[in-house]
mmCIF file of C-alpha atoms and ligand atoms in Angstrom:
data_model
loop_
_atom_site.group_PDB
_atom_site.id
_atom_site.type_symbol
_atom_site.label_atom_id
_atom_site.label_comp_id
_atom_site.label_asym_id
_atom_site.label_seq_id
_atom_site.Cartn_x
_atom_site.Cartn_y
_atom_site.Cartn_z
ATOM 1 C CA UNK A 212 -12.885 -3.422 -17.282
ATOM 2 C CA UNK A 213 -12.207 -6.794 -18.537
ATOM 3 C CA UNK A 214 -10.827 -9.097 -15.546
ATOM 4 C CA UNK A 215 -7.862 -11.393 -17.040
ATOM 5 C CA UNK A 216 -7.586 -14.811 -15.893
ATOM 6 C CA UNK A 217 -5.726 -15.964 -13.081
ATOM 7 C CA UNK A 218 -3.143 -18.522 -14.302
ATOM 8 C CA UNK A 219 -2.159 -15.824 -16.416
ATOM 9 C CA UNK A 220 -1.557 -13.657 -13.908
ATOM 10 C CA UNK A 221 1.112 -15.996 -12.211
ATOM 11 C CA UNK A 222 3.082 -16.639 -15.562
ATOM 12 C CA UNK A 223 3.338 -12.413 -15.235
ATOM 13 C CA UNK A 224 4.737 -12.726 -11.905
ATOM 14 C CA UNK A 225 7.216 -15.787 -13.006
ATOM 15 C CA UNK A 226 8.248 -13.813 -16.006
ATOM 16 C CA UNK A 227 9.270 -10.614 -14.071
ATOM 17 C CA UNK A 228 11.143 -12.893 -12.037
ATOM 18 C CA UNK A 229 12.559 -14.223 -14.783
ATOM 19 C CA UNK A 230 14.032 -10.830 -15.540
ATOM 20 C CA UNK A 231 14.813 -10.240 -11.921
ATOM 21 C CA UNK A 232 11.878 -8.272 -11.263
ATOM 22 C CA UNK A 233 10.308 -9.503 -7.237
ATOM 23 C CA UNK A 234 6.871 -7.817 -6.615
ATOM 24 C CA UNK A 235 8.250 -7.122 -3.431
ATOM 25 C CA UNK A 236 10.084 -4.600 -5.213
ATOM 26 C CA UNK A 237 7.181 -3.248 -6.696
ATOM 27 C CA UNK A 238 5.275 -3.204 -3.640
ATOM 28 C CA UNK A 239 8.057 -0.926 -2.423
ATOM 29 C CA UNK A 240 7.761 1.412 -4.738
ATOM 30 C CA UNK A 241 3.691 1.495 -4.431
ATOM 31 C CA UNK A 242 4.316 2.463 -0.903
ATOM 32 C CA UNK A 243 6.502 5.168 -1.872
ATOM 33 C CA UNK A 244 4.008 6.872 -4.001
ATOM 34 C CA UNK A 245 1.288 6.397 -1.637
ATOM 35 C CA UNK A 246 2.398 6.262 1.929
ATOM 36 C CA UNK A 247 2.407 10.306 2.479
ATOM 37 C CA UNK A 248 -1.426 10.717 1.138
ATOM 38 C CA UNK A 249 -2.839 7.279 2.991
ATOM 39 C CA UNK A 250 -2.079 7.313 6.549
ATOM 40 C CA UNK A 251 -1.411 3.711 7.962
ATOM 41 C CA UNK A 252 -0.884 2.400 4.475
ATOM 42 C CA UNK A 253 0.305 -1.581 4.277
ATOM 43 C CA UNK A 254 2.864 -3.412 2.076
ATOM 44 C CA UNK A 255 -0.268 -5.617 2.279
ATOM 45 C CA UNK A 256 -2.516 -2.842 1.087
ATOM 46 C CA UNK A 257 -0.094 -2.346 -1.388
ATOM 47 C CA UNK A 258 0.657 -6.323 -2.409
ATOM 48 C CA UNK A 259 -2.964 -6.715 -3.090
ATOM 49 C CA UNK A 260 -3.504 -3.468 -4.811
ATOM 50 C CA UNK A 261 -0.782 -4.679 -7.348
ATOM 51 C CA UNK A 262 -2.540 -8.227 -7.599
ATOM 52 C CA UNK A 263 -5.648 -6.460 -9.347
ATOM 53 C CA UNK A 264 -3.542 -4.566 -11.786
ATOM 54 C CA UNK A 265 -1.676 -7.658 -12.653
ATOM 55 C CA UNK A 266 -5.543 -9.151 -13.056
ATOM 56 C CA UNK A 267 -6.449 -7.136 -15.742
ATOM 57 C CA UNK A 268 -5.985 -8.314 -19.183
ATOM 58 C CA UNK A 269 -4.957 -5.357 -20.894
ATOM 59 C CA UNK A 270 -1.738 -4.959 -18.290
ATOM 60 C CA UNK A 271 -1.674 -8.257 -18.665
ATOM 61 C CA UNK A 272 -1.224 -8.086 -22.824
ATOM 62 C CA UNK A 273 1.215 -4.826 -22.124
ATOM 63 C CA UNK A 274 4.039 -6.580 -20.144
ATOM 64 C CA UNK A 275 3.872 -9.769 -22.382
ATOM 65 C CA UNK A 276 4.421 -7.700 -25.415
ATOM 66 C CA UNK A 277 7.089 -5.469 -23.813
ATOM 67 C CA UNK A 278 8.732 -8.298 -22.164
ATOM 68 C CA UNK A 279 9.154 -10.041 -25.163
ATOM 69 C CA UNK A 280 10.198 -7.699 -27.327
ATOM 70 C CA UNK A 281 12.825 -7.094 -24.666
ATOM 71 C CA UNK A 282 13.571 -10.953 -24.653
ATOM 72 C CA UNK A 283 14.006 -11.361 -28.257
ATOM 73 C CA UNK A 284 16.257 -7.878 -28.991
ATOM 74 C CA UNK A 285 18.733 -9.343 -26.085
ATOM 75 C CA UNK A 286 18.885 -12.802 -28.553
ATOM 76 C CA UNK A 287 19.286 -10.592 -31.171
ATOM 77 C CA UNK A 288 16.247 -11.663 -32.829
ATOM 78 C CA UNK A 289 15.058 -8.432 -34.058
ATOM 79 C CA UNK A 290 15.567 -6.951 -37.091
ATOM 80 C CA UNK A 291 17.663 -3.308 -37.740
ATOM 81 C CA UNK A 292 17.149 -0.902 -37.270
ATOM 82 C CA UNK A 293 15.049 -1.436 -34.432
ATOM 83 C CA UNK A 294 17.587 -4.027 -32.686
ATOM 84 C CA UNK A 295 20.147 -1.524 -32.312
ATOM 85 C CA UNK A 296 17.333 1.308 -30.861
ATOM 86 C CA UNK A 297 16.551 -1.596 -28.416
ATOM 87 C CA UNK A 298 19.729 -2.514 -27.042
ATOM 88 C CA UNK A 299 20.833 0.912 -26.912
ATOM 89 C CA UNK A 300 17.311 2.095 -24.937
ATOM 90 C CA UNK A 301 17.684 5.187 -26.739
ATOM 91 C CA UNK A 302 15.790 8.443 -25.190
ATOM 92 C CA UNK A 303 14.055 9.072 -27.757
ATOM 93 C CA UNK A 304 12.179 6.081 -28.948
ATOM 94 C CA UNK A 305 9.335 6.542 -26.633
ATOM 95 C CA UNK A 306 7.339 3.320 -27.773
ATOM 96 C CA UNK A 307 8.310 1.938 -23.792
ATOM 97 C CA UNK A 308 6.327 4.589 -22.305
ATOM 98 C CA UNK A 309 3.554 4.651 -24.906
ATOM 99 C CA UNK A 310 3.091 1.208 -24.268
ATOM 100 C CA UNK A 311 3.241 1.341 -20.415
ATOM 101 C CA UNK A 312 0.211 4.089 -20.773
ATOM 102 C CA UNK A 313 -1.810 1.151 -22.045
ATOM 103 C CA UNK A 314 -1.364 -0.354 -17.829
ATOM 104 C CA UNK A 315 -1.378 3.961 -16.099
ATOM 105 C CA UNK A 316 -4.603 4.713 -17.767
ATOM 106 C CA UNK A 317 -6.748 1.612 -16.467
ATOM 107 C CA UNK A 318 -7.089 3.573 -13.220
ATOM 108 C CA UNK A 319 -6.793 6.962 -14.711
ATOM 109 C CA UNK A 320 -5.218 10.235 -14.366
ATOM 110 C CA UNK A 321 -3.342 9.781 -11.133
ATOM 111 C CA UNK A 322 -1.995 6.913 -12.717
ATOM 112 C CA UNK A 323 -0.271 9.131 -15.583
ATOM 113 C CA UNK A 324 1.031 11.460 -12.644
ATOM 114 C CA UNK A 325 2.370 8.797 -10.514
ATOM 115 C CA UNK A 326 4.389 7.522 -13.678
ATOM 116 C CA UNK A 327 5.907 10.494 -14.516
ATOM 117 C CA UNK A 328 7.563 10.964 -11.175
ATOM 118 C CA UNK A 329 8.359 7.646 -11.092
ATOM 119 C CA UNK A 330 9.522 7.652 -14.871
ATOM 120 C CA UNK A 331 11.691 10.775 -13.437
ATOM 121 C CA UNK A 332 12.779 9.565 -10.246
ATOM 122 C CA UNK A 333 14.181 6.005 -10.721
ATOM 123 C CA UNK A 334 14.120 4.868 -7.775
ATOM 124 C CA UNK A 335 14.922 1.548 -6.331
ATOM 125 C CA UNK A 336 14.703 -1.253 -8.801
ATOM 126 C CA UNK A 337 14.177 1.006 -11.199
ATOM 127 C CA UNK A 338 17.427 2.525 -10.679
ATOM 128 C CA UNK A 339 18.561 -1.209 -10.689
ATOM 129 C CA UNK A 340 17.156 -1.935 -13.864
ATOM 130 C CA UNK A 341 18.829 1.052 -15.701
ATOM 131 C CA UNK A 342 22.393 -0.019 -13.709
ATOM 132 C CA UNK A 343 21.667 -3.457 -14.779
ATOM 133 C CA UNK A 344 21.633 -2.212 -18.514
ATOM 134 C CA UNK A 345 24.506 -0.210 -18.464
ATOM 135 C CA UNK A 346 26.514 -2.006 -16.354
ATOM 136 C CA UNK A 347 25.932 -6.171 -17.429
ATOM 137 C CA UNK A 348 26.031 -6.083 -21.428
ATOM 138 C CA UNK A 349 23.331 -7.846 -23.527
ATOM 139 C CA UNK A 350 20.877 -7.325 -21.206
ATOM 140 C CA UNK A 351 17.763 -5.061 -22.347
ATOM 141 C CA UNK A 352 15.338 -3.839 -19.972
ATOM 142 C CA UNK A 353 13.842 -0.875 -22.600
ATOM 143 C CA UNK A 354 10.174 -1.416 -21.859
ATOM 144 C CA UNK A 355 10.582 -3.337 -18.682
ATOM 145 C CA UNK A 356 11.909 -0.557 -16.513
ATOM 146 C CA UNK A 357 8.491 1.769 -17.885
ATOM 147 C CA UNK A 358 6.008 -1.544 -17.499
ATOM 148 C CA UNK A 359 7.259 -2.123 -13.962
ATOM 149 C CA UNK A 360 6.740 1.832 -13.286
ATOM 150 C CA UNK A 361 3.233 1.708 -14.983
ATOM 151 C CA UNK A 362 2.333 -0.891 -12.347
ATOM 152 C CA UNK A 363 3.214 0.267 -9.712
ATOM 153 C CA UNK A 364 1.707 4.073 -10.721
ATOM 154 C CA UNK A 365 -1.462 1.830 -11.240
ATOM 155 C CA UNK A 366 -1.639 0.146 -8.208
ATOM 156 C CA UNK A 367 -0.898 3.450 -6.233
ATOM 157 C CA UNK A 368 -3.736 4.981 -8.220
ATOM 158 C CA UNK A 369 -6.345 2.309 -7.649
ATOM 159 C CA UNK A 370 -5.596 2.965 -3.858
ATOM 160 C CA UNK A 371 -5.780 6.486 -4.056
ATOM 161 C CA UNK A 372 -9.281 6.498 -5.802
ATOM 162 C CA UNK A 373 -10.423 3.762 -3.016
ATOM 163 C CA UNK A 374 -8.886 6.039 -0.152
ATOM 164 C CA UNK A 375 -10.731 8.627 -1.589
ATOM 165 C CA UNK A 376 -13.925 7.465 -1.636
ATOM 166 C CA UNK A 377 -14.105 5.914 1.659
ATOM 167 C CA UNK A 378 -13.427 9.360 3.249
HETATM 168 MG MG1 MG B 1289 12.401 2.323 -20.998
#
């Protein structure tokens, strides 16, 4: 696997903050999907787990391309019918989650499980994403909400195949 290059990986971070997204937040939901199966599991394990994901260039290349698409349907910049399938985060569009498998399958299967119950579960800031959408109009979070879940189902993955092995 290809490692991406640092700097990049800090504009990531600054542009989830951008749209509100803390990686404390996603270091909370790591430990959620892995604290039950790895006894005396960190928010440290967890915060560096999540660094390597965010080091890889293919994640990497997913949450710029989701983000911005995101970014430019909230200007308005995107042309129908696709701006209106945006803004409305319709169901059924799907594209969100097929892009987010391009960040679950770096660390395979587990990583497809652990987004599917998190994809179902919407917990914490994911929950706050989807209020955010609904609640504050104009802002789109479509493929955010499934990129931040893809991470941390990634992260939680690469520290379930590490547990693994070391037992
Ligand atoms: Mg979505």
């Amino acid at each position: 696997m290809v490692e991406g290059d640092g700097d990049l990986r800090q504009d990531i971070l600054d542009l989830l903050a951008s749209r509100t997204v803390q990686l404390e937040e996603i270091v909370d939901l790591v430990h959620f999907l892995q604290k039950d199966r790895q006894p005396g599991l960190t928010k440290e394990d967890c915060r560096e787990s999540i660094l390597r994901v965010l080091s890889k260039r293919e994640v990497q290349y997913a949450l710029l391309v989701g983000i911005q698409l995101d970014r430019l349907a909230e200007k308005g910049l995107v042309d129908e019918p696709l701006l209106t399938i945006l803004r409305e985060d319709s169901p059924l569009f799907g594209i969100d989650e097929v892009l987010a498998l391009a960040i679950t399958n770096v660390y395979g299967s587990i990583g497809l499980t652990n987004f599917g119950y998190l994809d179902k579960q919407k917990i914490v800031v994911l929950a706050r994403l989807q209020h955010e959408e609904q609640e504050l109009r104009g802002q789109v979070h479509t493929f955010l909400d499934d990129l931040v879940a893809a991470v941390a189902a990634a992260a939680a993955s690469r520290l379930a195949h590490r547990y693994g092995e070391s037992q």
